PDB file of C-alpha atoms and ligand atoms in Angstrom:
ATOM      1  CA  UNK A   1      58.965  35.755-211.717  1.00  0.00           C
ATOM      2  CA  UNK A   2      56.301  33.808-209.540  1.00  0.00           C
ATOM      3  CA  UNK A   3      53.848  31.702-211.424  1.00  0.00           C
ATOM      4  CA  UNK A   4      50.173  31.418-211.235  1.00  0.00           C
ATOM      5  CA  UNK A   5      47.344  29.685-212.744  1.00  0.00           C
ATOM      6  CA  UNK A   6      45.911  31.272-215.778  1.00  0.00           C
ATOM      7  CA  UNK A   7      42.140  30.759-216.454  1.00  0.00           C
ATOM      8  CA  UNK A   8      41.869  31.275-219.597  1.00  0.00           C
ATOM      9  CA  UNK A   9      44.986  29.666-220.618  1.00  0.00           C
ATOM     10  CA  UNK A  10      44.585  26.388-218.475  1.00  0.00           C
ATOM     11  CA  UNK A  11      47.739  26.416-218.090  1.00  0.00           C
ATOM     12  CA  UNK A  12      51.040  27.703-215.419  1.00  0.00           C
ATOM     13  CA  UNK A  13      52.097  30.864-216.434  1.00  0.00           C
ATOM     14  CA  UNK A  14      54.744  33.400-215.310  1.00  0.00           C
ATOM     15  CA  UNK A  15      52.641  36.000-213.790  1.00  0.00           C
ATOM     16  CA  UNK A  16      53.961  39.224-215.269  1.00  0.00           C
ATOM     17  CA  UNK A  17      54.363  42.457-213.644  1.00  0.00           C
ATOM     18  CA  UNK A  18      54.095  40.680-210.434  1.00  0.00           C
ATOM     19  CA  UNK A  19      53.042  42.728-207.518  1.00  0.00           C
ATOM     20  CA  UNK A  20      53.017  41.209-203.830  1.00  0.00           C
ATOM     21  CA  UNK A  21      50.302  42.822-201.973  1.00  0.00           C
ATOM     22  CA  UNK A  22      49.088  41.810-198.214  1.00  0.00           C
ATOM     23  CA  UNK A  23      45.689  41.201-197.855  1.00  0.00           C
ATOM     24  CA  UNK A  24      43.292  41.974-195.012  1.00  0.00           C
ATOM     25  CA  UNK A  25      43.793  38.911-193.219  1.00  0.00           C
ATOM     26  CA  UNK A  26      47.137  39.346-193.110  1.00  0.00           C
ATOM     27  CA  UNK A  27      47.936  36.870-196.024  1.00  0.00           C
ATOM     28  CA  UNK A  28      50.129  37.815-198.848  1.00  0.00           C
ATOM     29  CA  UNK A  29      49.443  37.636-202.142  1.00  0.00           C
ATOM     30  CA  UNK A  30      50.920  38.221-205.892  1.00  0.00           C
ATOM     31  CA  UNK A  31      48.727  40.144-208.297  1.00  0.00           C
ATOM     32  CA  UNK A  32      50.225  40.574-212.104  1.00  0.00           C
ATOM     33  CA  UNK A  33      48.444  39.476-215.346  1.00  0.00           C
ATOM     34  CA  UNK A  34      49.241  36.717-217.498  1.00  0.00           C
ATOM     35  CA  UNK A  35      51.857  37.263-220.165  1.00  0.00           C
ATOM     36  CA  UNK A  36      49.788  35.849-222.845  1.00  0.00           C
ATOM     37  CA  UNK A  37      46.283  36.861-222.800  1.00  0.00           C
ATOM     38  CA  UNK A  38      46.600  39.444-219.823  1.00  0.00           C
ATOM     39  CA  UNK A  39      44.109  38.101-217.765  1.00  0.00           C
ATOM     40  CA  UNK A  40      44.711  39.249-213.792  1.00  0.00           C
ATOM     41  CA  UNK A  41      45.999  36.988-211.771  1.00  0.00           C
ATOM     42  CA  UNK A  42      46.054  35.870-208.312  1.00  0.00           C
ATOM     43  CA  UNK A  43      48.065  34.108-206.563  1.00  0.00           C
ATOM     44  CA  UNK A  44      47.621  33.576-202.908  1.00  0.00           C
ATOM     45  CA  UNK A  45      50.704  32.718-200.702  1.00  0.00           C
ATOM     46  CA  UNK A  46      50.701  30.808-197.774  1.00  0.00           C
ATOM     47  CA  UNK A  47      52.143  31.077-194.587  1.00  0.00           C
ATOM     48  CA  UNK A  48      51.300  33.169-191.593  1.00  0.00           C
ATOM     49  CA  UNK A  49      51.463  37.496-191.851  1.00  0.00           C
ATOM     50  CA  UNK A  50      53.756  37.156-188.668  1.00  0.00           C
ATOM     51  CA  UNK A  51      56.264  35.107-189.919  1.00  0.00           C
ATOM     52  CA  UNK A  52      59.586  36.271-191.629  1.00  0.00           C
ATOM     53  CA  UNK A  53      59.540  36.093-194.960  1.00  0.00           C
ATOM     54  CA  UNK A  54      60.811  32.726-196.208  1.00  0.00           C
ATOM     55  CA  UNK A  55      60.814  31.539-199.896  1.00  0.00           C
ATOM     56  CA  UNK A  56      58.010  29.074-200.407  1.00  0.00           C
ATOM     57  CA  UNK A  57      59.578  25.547-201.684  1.00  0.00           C
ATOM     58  CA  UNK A  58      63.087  26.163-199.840  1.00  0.00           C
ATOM     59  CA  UNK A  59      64.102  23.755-197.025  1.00  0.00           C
ATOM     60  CA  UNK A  60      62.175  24.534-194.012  1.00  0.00           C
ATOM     61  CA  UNK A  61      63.891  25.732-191.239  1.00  0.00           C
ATOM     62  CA  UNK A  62      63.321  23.685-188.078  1.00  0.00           C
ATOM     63  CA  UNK A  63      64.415  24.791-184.653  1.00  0.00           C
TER      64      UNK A  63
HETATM   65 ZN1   ZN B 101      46.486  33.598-219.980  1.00  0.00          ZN
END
């Protein structure tokens, strides 16, 4: 489960029922609510809409 920033917790939280969506500019992003309170969340990825995807926090691979 990805984790996001709650609001209205102040606090990390698993974001549950996690959905990755792709937003207009190309930039993905994970939309679920917060297992406690259910607030939506957001989390924006980074990296570039072109690029394979690669799981944020691994080793980068250089060429
Ligand atoms: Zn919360």
């Amino acid at each position: 489960m990805p984790e996001g920033y709650c609001v209205k917790c102040k606090a990390k939280k698993e974001i549950a029922s996690a959905v990755e969506e792709t937003m207009k500019n190309g930039r993905k992003a994970i939309k679920g609510t917060c297992p406690t309170c259910g607030t939506v969340m957001f989390k924006i990825l980074g990296g570039k809409a072109s690029a394979p995807s690669s799981a944020p926090g691994s080793t980068p691979s250089s060429p």
